[in-house]
XYZ file of C-alpha atoms in Angstrom:
606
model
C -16.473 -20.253 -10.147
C -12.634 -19.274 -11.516
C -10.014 -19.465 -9.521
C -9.786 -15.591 -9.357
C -13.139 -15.182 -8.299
C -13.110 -18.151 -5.365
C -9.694 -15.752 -3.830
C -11.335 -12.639 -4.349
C -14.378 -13.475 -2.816
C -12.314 -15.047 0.141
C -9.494 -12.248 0.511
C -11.093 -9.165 -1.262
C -8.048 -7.076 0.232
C -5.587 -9.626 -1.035
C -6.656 -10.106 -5.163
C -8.667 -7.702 -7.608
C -11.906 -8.568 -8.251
C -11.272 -8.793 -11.806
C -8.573 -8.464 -13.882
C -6.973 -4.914 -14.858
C -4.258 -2.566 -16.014
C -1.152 -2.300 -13.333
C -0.127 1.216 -12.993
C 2.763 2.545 -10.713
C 4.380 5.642 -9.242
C 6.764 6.701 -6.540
C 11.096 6.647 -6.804
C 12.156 6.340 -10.692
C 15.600 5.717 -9.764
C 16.977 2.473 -10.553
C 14.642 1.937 -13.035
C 12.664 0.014 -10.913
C 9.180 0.803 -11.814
C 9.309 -0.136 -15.244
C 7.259 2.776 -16.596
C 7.804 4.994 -19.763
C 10.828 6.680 -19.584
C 8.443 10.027 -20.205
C 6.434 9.070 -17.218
C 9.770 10.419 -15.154
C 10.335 13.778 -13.940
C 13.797 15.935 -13.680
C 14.120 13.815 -10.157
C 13.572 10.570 -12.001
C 10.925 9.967 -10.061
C 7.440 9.336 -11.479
C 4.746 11.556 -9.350
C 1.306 10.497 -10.863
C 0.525 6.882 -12.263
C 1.791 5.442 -15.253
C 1.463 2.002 -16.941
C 3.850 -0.745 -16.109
C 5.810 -1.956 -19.137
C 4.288 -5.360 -19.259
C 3.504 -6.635 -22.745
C 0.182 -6.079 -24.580
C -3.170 -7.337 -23.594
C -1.130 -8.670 -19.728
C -4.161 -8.038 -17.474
C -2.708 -7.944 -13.672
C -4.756 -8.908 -10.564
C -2.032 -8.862 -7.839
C 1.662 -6.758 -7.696
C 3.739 -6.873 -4.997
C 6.744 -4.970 -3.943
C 8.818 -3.689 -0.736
C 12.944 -3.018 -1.040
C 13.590 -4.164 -4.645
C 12.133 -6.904 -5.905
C 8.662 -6.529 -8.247
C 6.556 -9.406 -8.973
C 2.791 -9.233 -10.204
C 0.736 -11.960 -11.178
C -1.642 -11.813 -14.151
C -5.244 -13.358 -15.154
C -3.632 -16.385 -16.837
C -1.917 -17.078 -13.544
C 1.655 -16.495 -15.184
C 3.931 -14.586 -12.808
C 5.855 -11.200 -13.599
C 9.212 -10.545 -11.784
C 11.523 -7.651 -12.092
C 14.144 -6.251 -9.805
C 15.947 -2.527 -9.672
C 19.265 -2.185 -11.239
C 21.793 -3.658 -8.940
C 19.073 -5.351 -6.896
C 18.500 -3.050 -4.001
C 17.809 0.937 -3.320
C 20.309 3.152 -2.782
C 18.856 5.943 -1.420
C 21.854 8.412 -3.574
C 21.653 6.273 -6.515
C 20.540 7.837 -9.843
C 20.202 5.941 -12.354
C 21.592 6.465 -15.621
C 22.099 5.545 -18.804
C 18.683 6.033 -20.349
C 18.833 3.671 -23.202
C 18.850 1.042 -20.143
C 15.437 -0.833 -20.239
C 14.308 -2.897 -17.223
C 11.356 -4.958 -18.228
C 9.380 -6.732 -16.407
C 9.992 -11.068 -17.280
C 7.951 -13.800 -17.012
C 8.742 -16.813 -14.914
C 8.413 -19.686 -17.568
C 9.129 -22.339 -15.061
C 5.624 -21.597 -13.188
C 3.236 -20.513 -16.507
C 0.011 -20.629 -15.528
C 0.351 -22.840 -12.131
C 0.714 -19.114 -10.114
C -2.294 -18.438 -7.846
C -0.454 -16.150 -5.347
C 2.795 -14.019 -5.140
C 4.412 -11.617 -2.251
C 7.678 -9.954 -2.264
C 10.032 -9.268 0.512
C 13.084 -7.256 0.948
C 15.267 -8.762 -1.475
C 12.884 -11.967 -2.838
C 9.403 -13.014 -4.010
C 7.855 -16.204 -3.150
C 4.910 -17.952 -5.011
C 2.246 -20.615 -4.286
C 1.020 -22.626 -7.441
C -2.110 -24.511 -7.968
C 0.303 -27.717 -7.221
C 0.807 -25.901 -3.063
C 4.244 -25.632 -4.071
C 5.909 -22.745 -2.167
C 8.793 -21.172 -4.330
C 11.343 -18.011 -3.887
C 13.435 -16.467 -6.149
C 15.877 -14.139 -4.346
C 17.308 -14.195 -0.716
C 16.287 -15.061 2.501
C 18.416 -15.386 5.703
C 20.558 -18.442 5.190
C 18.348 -19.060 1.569
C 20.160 -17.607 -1.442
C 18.301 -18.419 -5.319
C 18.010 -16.247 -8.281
C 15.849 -13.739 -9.872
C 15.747 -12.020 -13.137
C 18.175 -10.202 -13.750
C 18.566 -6.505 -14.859
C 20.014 -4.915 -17.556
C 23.255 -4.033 -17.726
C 24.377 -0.677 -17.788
C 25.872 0.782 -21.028
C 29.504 -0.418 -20.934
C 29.192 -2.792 -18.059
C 28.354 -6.742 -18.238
C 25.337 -8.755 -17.058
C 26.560 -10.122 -13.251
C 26.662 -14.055 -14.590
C 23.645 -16.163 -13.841
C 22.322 -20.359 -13.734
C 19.112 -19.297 -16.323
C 18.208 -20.113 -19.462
C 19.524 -18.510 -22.057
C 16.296 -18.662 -24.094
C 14.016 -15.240 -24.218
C 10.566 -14.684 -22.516
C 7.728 -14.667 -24.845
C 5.510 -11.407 -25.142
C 9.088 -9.906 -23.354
C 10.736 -8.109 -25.764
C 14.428 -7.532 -25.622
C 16.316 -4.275 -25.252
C 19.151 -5.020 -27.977
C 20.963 -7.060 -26.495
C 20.981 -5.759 -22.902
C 17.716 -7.849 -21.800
C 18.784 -10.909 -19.022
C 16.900 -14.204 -19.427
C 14.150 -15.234 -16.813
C 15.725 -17.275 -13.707
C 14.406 -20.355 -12.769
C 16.250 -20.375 -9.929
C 13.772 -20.933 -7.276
C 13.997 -22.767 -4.216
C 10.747 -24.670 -2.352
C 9.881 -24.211 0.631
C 8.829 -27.097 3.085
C 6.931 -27.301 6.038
C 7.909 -28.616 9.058
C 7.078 -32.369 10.114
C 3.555 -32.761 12.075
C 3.158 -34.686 14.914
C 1.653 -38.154 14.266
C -2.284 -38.414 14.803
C -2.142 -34.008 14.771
C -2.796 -32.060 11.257
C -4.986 -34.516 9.970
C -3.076 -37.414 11.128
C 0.599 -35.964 9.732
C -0.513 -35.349 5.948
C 1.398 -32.149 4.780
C -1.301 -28.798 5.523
C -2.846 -27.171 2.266
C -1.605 -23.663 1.115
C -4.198 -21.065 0.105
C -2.311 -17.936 0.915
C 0.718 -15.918 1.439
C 2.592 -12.963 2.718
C 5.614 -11.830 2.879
C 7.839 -8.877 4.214
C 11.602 -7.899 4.862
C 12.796 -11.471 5.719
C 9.492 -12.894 6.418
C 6.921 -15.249 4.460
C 3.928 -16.237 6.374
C 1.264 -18.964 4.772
C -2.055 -19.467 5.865
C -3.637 -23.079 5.221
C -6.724 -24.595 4.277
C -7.101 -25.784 7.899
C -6.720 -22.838 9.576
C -2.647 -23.261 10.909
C -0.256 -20.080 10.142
C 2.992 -21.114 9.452
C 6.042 -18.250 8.996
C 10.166 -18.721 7.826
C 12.316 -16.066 8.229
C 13.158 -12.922 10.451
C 11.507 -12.667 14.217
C 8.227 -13.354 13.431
C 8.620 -17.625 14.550
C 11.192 -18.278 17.122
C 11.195 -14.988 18.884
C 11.806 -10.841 18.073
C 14.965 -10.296 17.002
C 16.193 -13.877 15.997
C 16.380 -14.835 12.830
C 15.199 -18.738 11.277
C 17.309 -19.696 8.630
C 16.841 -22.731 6.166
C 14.044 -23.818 3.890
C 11.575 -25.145 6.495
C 7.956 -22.785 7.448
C 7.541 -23.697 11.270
C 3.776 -23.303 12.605
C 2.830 -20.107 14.826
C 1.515 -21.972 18.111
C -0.871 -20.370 20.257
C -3.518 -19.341 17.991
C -6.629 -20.278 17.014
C -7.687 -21.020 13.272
C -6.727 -18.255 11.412
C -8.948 -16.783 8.464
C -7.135 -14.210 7.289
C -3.603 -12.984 8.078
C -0.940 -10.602 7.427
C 3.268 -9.687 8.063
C 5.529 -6.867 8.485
C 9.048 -6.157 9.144
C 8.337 -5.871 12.804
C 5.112 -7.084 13.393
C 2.385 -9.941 12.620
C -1.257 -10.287 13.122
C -3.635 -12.900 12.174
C -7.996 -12.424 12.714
C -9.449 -15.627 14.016
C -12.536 -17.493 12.438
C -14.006 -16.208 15.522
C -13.129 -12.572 14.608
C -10.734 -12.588 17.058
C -7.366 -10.455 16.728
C -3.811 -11.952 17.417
C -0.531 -9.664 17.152
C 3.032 -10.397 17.838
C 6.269 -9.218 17.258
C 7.450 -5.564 18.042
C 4.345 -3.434 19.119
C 6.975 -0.413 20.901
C 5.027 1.589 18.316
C 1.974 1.039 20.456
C 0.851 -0.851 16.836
C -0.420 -3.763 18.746
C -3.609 -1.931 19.463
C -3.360 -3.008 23.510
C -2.905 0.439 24.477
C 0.895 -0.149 25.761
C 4.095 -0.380 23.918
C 5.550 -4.341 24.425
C 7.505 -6.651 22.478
C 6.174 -10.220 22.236
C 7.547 -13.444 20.511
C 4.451 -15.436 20.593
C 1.096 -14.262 19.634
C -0.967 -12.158 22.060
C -4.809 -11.810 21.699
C -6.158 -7.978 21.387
C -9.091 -7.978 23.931
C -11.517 -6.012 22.951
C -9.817 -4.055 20.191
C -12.722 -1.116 19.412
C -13.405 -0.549 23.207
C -11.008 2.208 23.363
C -13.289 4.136 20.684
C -16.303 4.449 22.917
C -15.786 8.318 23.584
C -15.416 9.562 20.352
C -18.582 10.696 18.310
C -18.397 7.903 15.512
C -17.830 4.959 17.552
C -20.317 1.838 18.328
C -22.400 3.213 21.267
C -22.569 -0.364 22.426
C -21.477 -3.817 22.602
C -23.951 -4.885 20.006
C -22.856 -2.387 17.567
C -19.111 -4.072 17.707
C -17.648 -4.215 14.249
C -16.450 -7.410 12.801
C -13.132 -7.476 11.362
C -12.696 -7.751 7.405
C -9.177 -7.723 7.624
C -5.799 -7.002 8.739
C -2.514 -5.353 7.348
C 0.265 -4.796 8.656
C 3.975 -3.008 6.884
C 7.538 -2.138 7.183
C 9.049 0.109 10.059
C 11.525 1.374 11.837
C 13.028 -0.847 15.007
C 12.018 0.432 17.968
C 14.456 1.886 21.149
C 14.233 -0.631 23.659
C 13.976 2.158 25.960
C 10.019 2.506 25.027
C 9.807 -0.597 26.270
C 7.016 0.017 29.250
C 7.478 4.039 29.020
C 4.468 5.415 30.002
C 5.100 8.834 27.899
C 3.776 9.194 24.704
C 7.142 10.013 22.864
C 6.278 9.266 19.212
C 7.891 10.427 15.923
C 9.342 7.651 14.519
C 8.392 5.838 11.729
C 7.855 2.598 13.405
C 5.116 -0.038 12.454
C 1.071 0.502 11.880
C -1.721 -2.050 11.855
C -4.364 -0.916 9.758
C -7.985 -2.619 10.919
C -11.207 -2.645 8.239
C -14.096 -3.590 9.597
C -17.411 -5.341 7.843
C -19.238 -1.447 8.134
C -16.566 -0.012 5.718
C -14.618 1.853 8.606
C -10.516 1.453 8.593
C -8.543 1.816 12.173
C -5.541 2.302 12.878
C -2.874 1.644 15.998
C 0.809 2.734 15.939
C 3.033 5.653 14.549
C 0.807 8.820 13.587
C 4.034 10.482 12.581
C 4.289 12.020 9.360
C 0.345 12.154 9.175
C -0.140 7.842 8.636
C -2.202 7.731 11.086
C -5.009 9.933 9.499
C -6.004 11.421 12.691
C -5.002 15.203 12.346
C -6.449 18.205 10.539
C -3.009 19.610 9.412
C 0.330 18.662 8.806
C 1.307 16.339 11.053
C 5.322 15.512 11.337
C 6.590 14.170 15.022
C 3.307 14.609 16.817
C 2.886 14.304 20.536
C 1.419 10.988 20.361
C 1.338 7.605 18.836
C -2.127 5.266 18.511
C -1.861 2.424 21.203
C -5.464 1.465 20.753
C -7.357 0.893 17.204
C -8.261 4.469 16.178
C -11.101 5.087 14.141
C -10.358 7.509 10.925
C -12.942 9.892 11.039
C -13.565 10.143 14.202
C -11.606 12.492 17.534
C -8.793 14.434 15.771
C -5.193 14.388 17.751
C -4.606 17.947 17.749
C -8.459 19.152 17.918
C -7.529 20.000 21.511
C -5.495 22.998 20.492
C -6.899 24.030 17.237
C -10.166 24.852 15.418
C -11.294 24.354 11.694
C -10.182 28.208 11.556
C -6.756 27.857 12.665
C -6.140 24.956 10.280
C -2.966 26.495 9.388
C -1.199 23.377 6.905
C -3.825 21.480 6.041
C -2.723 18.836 3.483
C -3.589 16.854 0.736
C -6.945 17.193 -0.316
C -8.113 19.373 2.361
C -6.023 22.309 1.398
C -8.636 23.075 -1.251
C -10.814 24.538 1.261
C -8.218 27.247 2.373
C -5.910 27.928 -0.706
C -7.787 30.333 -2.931
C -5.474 30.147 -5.674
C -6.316 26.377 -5.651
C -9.343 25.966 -6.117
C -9.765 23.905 -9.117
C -12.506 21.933 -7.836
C -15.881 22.489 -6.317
C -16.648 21.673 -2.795
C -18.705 18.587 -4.174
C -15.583 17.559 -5.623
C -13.429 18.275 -2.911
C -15.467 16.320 -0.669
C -15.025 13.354 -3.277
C -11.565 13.650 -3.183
C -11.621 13.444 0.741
C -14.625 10.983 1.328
C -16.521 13.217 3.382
C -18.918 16.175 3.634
C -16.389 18.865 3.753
C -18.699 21.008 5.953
C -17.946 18.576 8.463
C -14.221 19.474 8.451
C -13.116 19.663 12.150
C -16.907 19.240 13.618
C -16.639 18.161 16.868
C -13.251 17.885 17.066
C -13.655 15.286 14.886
C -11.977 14.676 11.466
C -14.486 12.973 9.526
C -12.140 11.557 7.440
C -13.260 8.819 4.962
C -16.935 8.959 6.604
C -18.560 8.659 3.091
C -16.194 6.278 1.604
C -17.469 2.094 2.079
C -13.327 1.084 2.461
C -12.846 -2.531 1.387
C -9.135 -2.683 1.885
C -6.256 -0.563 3.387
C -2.702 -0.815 2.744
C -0.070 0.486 5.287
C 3.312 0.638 3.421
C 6.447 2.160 5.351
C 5.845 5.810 5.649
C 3.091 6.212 3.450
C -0.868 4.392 3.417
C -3.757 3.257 0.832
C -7.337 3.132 1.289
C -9.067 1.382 -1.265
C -12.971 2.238 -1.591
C -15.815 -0.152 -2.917
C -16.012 2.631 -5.530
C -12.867 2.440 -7.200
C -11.501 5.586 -5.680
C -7.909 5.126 -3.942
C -6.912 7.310 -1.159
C -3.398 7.933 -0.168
C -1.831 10.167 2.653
C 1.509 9.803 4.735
C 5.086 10.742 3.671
C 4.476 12.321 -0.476
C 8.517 11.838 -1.039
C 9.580 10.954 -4.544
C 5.929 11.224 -5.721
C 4.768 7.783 -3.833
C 1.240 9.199 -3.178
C 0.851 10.336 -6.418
C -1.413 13.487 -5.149
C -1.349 16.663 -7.039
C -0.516 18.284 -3.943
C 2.865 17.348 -3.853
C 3.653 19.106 -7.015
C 1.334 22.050 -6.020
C 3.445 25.762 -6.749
C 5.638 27.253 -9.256
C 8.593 25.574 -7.993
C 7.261 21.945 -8.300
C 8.172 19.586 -5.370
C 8.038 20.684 -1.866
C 9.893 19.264 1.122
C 8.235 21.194 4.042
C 4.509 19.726 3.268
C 5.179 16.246 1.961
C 3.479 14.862 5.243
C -0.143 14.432 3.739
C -2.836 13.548 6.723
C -5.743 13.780 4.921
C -6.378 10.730 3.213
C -6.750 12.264 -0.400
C -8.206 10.529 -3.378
C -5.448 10.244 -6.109
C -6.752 12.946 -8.672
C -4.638 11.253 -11.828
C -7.197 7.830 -11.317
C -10.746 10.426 -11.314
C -11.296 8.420 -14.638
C -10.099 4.966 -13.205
C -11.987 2.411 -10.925
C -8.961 0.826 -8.394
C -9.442 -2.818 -8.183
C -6.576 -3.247 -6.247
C -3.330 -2.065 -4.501
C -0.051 -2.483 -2.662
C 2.851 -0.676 -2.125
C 7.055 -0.886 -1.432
C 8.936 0.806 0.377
C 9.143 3.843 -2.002
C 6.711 2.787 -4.353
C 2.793 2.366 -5.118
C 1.286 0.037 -7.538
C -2.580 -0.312 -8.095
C -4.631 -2.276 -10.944
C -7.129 -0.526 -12.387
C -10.303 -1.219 -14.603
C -8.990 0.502 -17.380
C -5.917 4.016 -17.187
C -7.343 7.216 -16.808
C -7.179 9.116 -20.819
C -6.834 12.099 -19.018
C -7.183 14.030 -15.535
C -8.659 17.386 -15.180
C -6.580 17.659 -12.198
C -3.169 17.737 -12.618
C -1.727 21.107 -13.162
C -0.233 22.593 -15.905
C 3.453 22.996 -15.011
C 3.330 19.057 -14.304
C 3.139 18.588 -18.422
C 6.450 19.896 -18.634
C 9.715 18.791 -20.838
C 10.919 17.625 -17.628
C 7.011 15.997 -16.183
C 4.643 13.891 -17.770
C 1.531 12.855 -16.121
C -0.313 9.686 -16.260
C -2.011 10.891 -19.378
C 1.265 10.388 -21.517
C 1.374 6.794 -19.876
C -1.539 5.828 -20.596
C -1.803 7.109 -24.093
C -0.903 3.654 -25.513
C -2.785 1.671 -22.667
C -5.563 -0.498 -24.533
C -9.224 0.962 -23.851
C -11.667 0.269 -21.426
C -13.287 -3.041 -21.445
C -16.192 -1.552 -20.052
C -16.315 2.298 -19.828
C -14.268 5.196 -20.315
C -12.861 7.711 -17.835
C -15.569 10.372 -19.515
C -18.667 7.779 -18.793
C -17.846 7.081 -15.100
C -20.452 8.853 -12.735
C -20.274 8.621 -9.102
C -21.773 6.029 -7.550
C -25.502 6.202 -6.026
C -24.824 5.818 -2.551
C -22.817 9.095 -2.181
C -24.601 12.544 -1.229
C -24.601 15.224 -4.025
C -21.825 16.825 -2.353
C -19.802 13.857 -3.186
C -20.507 13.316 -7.488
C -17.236 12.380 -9.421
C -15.485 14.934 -10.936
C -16.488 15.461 -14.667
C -14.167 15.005 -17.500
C -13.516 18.127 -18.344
C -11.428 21.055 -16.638
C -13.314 22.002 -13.868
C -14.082 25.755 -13.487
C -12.965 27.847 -10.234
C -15.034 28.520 -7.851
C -15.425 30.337 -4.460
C -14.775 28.996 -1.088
C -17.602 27.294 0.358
C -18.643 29.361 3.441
C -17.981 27.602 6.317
C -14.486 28.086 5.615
C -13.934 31.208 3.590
C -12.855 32.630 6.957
C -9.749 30.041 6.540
C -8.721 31.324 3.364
C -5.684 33.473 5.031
C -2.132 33.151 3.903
C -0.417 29.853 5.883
C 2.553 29.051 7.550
C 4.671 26.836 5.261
């Protein structure tokens, strides 16, 4: 068994399953994404998936990314690392001179010795096949290198300790591409007690995360060990130094993962551990608390029982797969112990998929993330405090009926816009993983209910859900293109800023020809490997193939074909209802609104 296939097998939600083509989207500005320069819109921002830059024949199976450092690592277990111009987002910058090129360089220093790579705020770290733990970037009180940018036209390279020699397979932009850094700095871990850990003998590395100013490692043996920002010695105080100290109070860990604000680790006995700052009620105890040590989740599915798609028992409770956890705001102390709802803010999630395919969510629902109403959803009256099952009780079915759907998003809006109805309602309900008769049943969303979901990514305002399938749904926060969903650029005058908050997690219509083996996603960014780049999308309209808009289709013109299939030969997989069959190739016809919600088809409030 390959190396790839061992981690896959162990962390499916962590590695592809096989190697693949990375693709991006979201904020073009800095050139951070390292797409085609055509793949950019007026906005510089890059709204439906396009090819990363890497050289020919570089086949991906993990990317990483969250304030401004990129790093992906590819099937020859070489790593990839790229930063934006000047390091870190500025939220006004536009970037600029267009004969700028920011490739993405290989780490020469580790070729071949990668098998894992996260990225925080400002730095990447990497585990090689040797355990050692390296970081190129900055940590509190840890300052190395990383490749650096271009410089602008007129403007010099900031000086740096690389080599001067070039990359190969990286070509150079004339003169304005920086060496690779080798830079790094190793992490340690902390002493052992004598006769504990296997009588003091250093613990064995087999995976990593990172986040903001956090790196968490879980070892062979079970121990979690974490350097950087509250996550170790307490919310709110930094750890500084090279040394990973070991998360006491848990049990052995199988499968982890960090945020800004937040940790949580599953248990070889499928139990659930969170710590950190949970004011967003993301801890899934249903109550907002802050807690520096870890903090067991009794019963985390109990809260579920009353809604219609929940385990009916105790001996239907699911298992856990995995856990993720992202970026978010800092909470108001003054939540602290508030027994009112007040939610809003873009604080932490903690997205929960079970063994059965099902994800869950606890924290912010602002902005749509978590999944749990039938229209748009921007400062809603509540927050998740418990694990809440997609699919099942919407949040605002209490005041509103599938007719009065007024702003439904993403996906869902093709069953009340007549003059978008590009699909059918077979293919609508593919792009929202569902029957769409179902559509506010009950009350209930039924969100996702015919999608197996393998993996689910929280990012900062926006989410992923990756299916066993290959399709990848996205909802949350649409801004600079980041969900790369059609309906963001929906209308004659392109981007909207009133509807950007999808809730219904939505299929991404530019990957119909694509199977997802993977994804992950910064701050303002989403990057996904994929079997082999869509030729072409039926879906994406028109005015998006503008002078000023190119689609993924342009991107992926020079991609290198399918090793296996191409995007016209991919049929819908077996276990989905008829309702649910893939889109074909070609432009889909229009057709009429399917019946149970024709009566919905009246004009909306925008």
């Amino acid at each position: 068994m390959s190396w790839l296939e061992s981690a896959a097998r162990a962390y499916p939600d962590h590695f592809a399953a096989r190697p693949g083509v990375l693709m991006a989207w979201g904020m073009g500005k800095s050139a951070g994404l390292c797409v085609p320069p055509s793949a950019l819109d007026s906005m510089l921002d890059c709204v439906y998936p396009a090819v990363v830059d890497l050289p020919s024949g570089v086949l991906c199976v993990r990317a990483c990314v969250d304030m401004g450092v990129f790093c992906a690592l590819d099937s020859e277990r070489r790593l990839w690392m790229w930063t934006l111009l000047g390091g870190r987002h500025s939220k006004g910058q536009a970037t600029s001179a267009p004969d700028v090129v920011n490739r993405p360089r290989r780490v020469e220093e580790v070729d071949g010795r990668v098998i894992d790579c996260a990225a925080g705020g400002l730095f990447a770290v990497a585990l090689t096949e040797q355990r050692e733990l390296l970081v190129w970037g900055e940590l509190p009180g840890v300052k190395a290198t990383t490749p650096a940018p271009p410089a602008a036209k007129g403007k010099k390279s900031p000086p740096t300790p690389a080599a001067t020699k070039k990359a190969p397979g990286a070509p150079a932009a004339k003169g304005k591409q920086a060496p690779p850094s080798t830079g790094a700095i190793q992490l340690h871990f902390a002493s052992l007690p004598s006769g504990g850990g296997g009588g003091g003998s250093p613990p064995v590395p087999v995976l990593i995360d990172a986040c903001h100013e956090t790196i968490a490692v879980l070892c062979a043996d079970g121990s979690l060990w974490t350097i950087g920002d509250a996550l170790v010695s307490g919310h709110g105080r930094a750890v500084t130094g090279t040394v990973l100290e070991r998360v006491a109070g848990l049990p052995p860990i199988r499968t982890m993962s960090v945020g800004s604000r937040q940790a949580a680790a599953v248990g070889t006995d499928g139990s659930l551990w969170v710590w950190g700052d949970g004011l967003s009620g993301n801890f899934g105890c249903g109550t907002r608390m802050v807690s520096p040590t870890p903090v067991l989740v009794p019963e985390p599915f109990a809260a579920a029982a009353h809604t219609s798609t929940a385990p009916s028992s105790n001996t239907n409770v699911p298992v856990i797969a995995s856990v993720a956890c992202c970026r978010g705001q800092p909470s108001s102390s003054k939540r602290l112990g508030d027994p009112r709802p007040k939610a809003g803010q873009e604080g932490p999630r903690m997205h929960v998929v079970t063994a059965d395919g099902k994800l869950w969510i606890a924290g912010t629902s602002h902005k749509g993330l978590a999944a749990n109403h039938m229209s748009k959803a921007f400062m809603p009256e509540e927050d998740c405090l418990h694990l809440s099952l997609v699919g099942s009780r919407a949040a605002d079915a209490s005041n509103m009926t599938k007719a009065e759907c007024k702003v439904a998003t993403g996906a869902a809006e093709e069953l009340f816009e007549p003059y978008s109805l590009e699909t059918t309602p077979a293919q609508t309900s593919w792009h929202m993983g569902m029957d769409v008769s179902r559509f506010g049943e009950g009350g209930c969303t039924h969100y996702l209910e015919t999608a197996e979901i393998i993996a689910s990514f929280p990012i900062h305002i926006h989410s992923m859900a990756l299916a066993r399938d290959g399709r990848l749904f996205t909802w949350g926060c649409g801004s600079d293109g980041r969900l790369g969903l059609r309906a963001y650029m929906r209308g004659s005058t392109g981007k909207r800023t009133l509807k950007c908050y999808v809730s219904t997690p939505s299929a991404v219509e530019a990957l119909d020809g694509a199977h997802v083996l993977y994804a992950s996603g910064g701050r303002y960014w989403t990057l996904a490997v994929v079997d082999s780049p869509p030729r072409a999308s039926p879906y994406v309209p028109a005015y998006a193939t503008s002078s000023t808009t190119t689609t993924a289709t342009a991107a992926a013109a020079a991609a290198p074909a399918s090793p296996k299939t191409s995007a016209a030969k991919t049929s819908a997989p077996k276990a989905s209802a008829a309702k649910s069959s893939t889109p074909k190739s070609s432009a889909p016809k229009k057709t009429s609104v399917p019946a149970s919600s024709a009566k919905s088809s009246s004009p909306r409030k925008k």
